[in-house]
Amino acid sequence: WRCSVRNCKSQIKPISIPACADFYISYATAPGYYSFRNINEGSWFINDLCKVLKEYSHKEDVNTMMTRVNRNVALGRVVASEFGYRRQMPCHVNMLTSALYLCNVRQSQI
């Protein structure tokens, strides 16, 4: 459904939202915990984020994609340490007021 300014002037109503609305903040892990990276391949979180964005950004909203990243990072790898086996869990702060979809922009449109 598309709405141009020309055909929707009568439907537009001013709204007020909090100053901190419409932010989406992602952390590789919750504060106080470790994030891991492979010496050759880099950060687990960034690698999985890039894979998910590449595969799903044209059809899923950001929150759904970040849930996929959580699952991939949390279940995909494990590190053995002197304290036992460790996994990483990303953390997100979602203050969006609606679903956020990414769109493909051709280089010529920039």
PDB file of C-alpha atoms in Angstrom:
ATOM      1  CA  TRP A   1       0.000   0.000   0.000  1.00  0.00           C
ATOM      2  CA  ARG A   2       1.476   3.313  -1.073  1.00  0.00           C
ATOM      3  CA  CYS A   3       0.442   6.716   0.063  1.00  0.00           C
ATOM      4  CA  SER A   4       1.704   9.898  -1.538  1.00  0.00           C
ATOM      5  CA  VAL A   5       1.451  13.295   0.100  1.00  0.00           C
ATOM      6  CA  ARG A   6      -0.890  14.428  -2.664  1.00  0.00           C
ATOM      7  CA  ASN A   7      -3.564  11.783  -2.037  1.00  0.00           C
ATOM      8  CA  CYS A   8      -3.240  11.579   1.758  1.00  0.00           C
ATOM      9  CA  LYS A   9      -3.257  15.174   3.005  1.00  0.00           C
ATOM     10  CA  SER A  10      -6.618  14.712   4.639  1.00  0.00           C
ATOM     11  CA  GLN A  11      -5.414  11.533   6.408  1.00  0.00           C
ATOM     12  CA  ILE A  12      -2.188  12.942   7.879  1.00  0.00           C
ATOM     13  CA  LYS A  13      -2.395  13.618  11.603  1.00  0.00           C
ATOM     14  CA  PRO A  14       0.578  14.925  13.573  1.00  0.00           C
ATOM     15  CA  ILE A  15       1.872  12.526  16.197  1.00  0.00           C
ATOM     16  CA  SER A  16       4.379  12.859  18.984  1.00  0.00           C
ATOM     17  CA  ILE A  17       6.794  10.072  19.888  1.00  0.00           C
ATOM     18  CA  PRO A  18       9.482   9.899  22.592  1.00  0.00           C
ATOM     19  CA  ALA A  19      12.942  11.197  21.707  1.00  0.00           C
ATOM     20  CA  CYS A  20      14.431   7.715  22.171  1.00  0.00           C
ATOM     21  CA  ALA A  21      11.947   6.009  19.842  1.00  0.00           C
ATOM     22  CA  ASP A  22      12.967   4.250  16.639  1.00  0.00           C
ATOM     23  CA  PHE A  23      16.398   3.093  17.750  1.00  0.00           C
ATOM     24  CA  TYR A  24      17.603  -0.480  17.320  1.00  0.00           C
ATOM     25  CA  ILE A  25      20.891  -1.227  19.088  1.00  0.00           C
ATOM     26  CA  SER A  26      22.712  -4.537  18.730  1.00  0.00           C
ATOM     27  CA  TYR A  27      25.554  -5.811  20.856  1.00  0.00           C
ATOM     28  CA  ALA A  28      27.719  -8.814  20.057  1.00  0.00           C
ATOM     29  CA  THR A  29      27.011  -9.972  23.603  1.00  0.00           C
ATOM     30  CA  ALA A  30      25.350  -8.760  26.774  1.00  0.00           C
ATOM     31  CA  PRO A  31      27.366  -6.304  28.894  1.00  0.00           C
ATOM     32  CA  GLY A  32      29.797  -8.113  31.167  1.00  0.00           C
ATOM     33  CA  TYR A  33      30.171 -11.170  28.923  1.00  0.00           C
ATOM     34  CA  TYR A  34      32.764 -12.060  26.309  1.00  0.00           C
ATOM     35  CA  SER A  35      32.324 -11.983  22.582  1.00  0.00           C
ATOM     36  CA  PHE A  36      34.458 -14.255  20.459  1.00  0.00           C
ATOM     37  CA  ARG A  37      36.241 -13.979  17.160  1.00  0.00           C
ATOM     38  CA  ASN A  38      38.176 -16.278  14.914  1.00  0.00           C
ATOM     39  CA  ILE A  39      41.712 -15.049  14.189  1.00  0.00           C
ATOM     40  CA  ASN A  40      41.237 -15.656  10.451  1.00  0.00           C
ATOM     41  CA  GLU A  41      37.500 -15.112   9.951  1.00  0.00           C
ATOM     42  CA  GLY A  42      36.766 -12.355  12.483  1.00  0.00           C
ATOM     43  CA  SER A  43      33.859 -11.781  14.852  1.00  0.00           C
ATOM     44  CA  TRP A  44      31.218 -14.502  15.170  1.00  0.00           C
ATOM     45  CA  PHE A  45      28.532 -11.857  15.527  1.00  0.00           C
ATOM     46  CA  ILE A  46      29.578  -9.792  12.497  1.00  0.00           C
ATOM     47  CA  ASN A  47      29.996 -12.900  10.327  1.00  0.00           C
ATOM     48  CA  ASP A  48      26.536 -14.207  11.189  1.00  0.00           C
ATOM     49  CA  LEU A  49      25.009 -10.739  10.858  1.00  0.00           C
ATOM     50  CA  CYS A  50      26.413 -10.369   7.338  1.00  0.00           C
ATOM     51  CA  LYS A  51      25.203 -13.840   6.324  1.00  0.00           C
ATOM     52  CA  VAL A  52      21.685 -13.201   7.617  1.00  0.00           C
ATOM     53  CA  LEU A  53      21.458  -9.750   6.020  1.00  0.00           C
ATOM     54  CA  LYS A  54      22.631 -11.135   2.700  1.00  0.00           C
ATOM     55  CA  GLU A  55      20.078 -13.945   2.723  1.00  0.00           C
ATOM     56  CA  TYR A  56      17.016 -12.355   4.363  1.00  0.00           C
ATOM     57  CA  SER A  57      17.182  -8.543   4.068  1.00  0.00           C
ATOM     58  CA  HIS A  58      14.925  -8.516   1.023  1.00  0.00           C
ATOM     59  CA  LYS A  59      12.096 -10.364   2.773  1.00  0.00           C
ATOM     60  CA  GLU A  60      12.275 -10.036   6.579  1.00  0.00           C
ATOM     61  CA  ASP A  61      12.193  -7.175   9.065  1.00  0.00           C
ATOM     62  CA  VAL A  62      15.250  -6.263  11.161  1.00  0.00           C
ATOM     63  CA  ASN A  63      13.950  -7.767  14.410  1.00  0.00           C
ATOM     64  CA  THR A  64      13.250 -11.136  12.778  1.00  0.00           C
ATOM     65  CA  MET A  65      16.685 -11.140  11.154  1.00  0.00           C
ATOM     66  CA  MET A  66      18.399 -10.300  14.454  1.00  0.00           C
ATOM     67  CA  THR A  67      16.596 -13.226  16.093  1.00  0.00           C
ATOM     68  CA  ARG A  68      18.164 -15.418  13.398  1.00  0.00           C
ATOM     69  CA  VAL A  69      21.568 -13.901  14.212  1.00  0.00           C
ATOM     70  CA  ASN A  70      20.990 -14.708  17.914  1.00  0.00           C
ATOM     71  CA  ARG A  71      20.227 -18.328  17.096  1.00  0.00           C
ATOM     72  CA  ASN A  72      23.187 -18.686  14.704  1.00  0.00           C
ATOM     73  CA  VAL A  73      25.698 -17.166  17.129  1.00  0.00           C
ATOM     74  CA  ALA A  74      24.369 -18.956  20.218  1.00  0.00           C
ATOM     75  CA  LEU A  75      24.097 -22.420  18.705  1.00  0.00           C
ATOM     76  CA  GLY A  76      26.696 -22.336  15.949  1.00  0.00           C
ATOM     77  CA  ARG A  77      29.955 -22.342  17.867  1.00  0.00           C
ATOM     78  CA  VAL A  78      31.464 -23.222  21.213  1.00  0.00           C
ATOM     79  CA  VAL A  79      34.795 -22.365  22.853  1.00  0.00           C
ATOM     80  CA  ALA A  80      36.549 -24.664  25.296  1.00  0.00           C
ATOM     81  CA  SER A  81      38.189 -22.835  28.192  1.00  0.00           C
ATOM     82  CA  GLU A  82      39.623 -23.675  31.571  1.00  0.00           C
ATOM     83  CA  PHE A  83      36.144 -22.968  32.991  1.00  0.00           C
ATOM     84  CA  GLY A  84      34.321 -25.304  30.630  1.00  0.00           C
ATOM     85  CA  TYR A  85      32.576 -24.736  27.346  1.00  0.00           C
ATOM     86  CA  ARG A  86      31.473 -21.219  26.489  1.00  0.00           C
ATOM     87  CA  ARG A  87      28.961 -19.863  23.984  1.00  0.00           C
ATOM     88  CA  GLN A  88      28.145 -16.332  22.934  1.00  0.00           C
ATOM     89  CA  MET A  89      24.704 -14.696  23.073  1.00  0.00           C
ATOM     90  CA  PRO A  90      24.059 -11.404  21.247  1.00  0.00           C
ATOM     91  CA  CYS A  91      21.897  -8.759  22.898  1.00  0.00           C
ATOM     92  CA  HIS A  92      19.564  -6.235  21.255  1.00  0.00           C
ATOM     93  CA  VAL A  93      17.690  -3.171  22.430  1.00  0.00           C
ATOM     94  CA  ASN A  94      14.576  -2.631  20.325  1.00  0.00           C
ATOM     95  CA  MET A  95      12.861   0.735  20.592  1.00  0.00           C
ATOM     96  CA  LEU A  96      11.251   0.618  17.157  1.00  0.00           C
ATOM     97  CA  THR A  97       7.653   1.756  16.895  1.00  0.00           C
ATOM     98  CA  SER A  98       6.980  -0.369  13.817  1.00  0.00           C
ATOM     99  CA  ALA A  99       8.629  -3.105  11.780  1.00  0.00           C
ATOM    100  CA  LEU A 100      11.810  -1.955  10.031  1.00  0.00           C
ATOM    101  CA  TYR A 101      12.536  -3.381   6.583  1.00  0.00           C
ATOM    102  CA  LEU A 102      15.720  -2.771   4.646  1.00  0.00           C
ATOM    103  CA  CYS A 103      15.534  -2.133   0.947  1.00  0.00           C
ATOM    104  CA  ASN A 104      17.989  -2.643  -1.872  1.00  0.00           C
ATOM    105  CA  VAL A 105      19.384   0.574  -3.251  1.00  0.00           C
ATOM    106  CA  ARG A 106      21.297   0.479  -6.479  1.00  0.00           C
ATOM    107  CA  GLN A 107      24.610   2.324  -6.489  1.00  0.00           C
ATOM    108  CA  SER A 108      23.245   4.610  -9.235  1.00  0.00           C
ATOM    109  CA  GLN A 109      20.482   5.810  -6.876  1.00  0.00           C
ATOM    110  CA  ILE A 110      22.889   7.052  -4.200  1.00  0.00           C
TER     111      ILE A 110
END
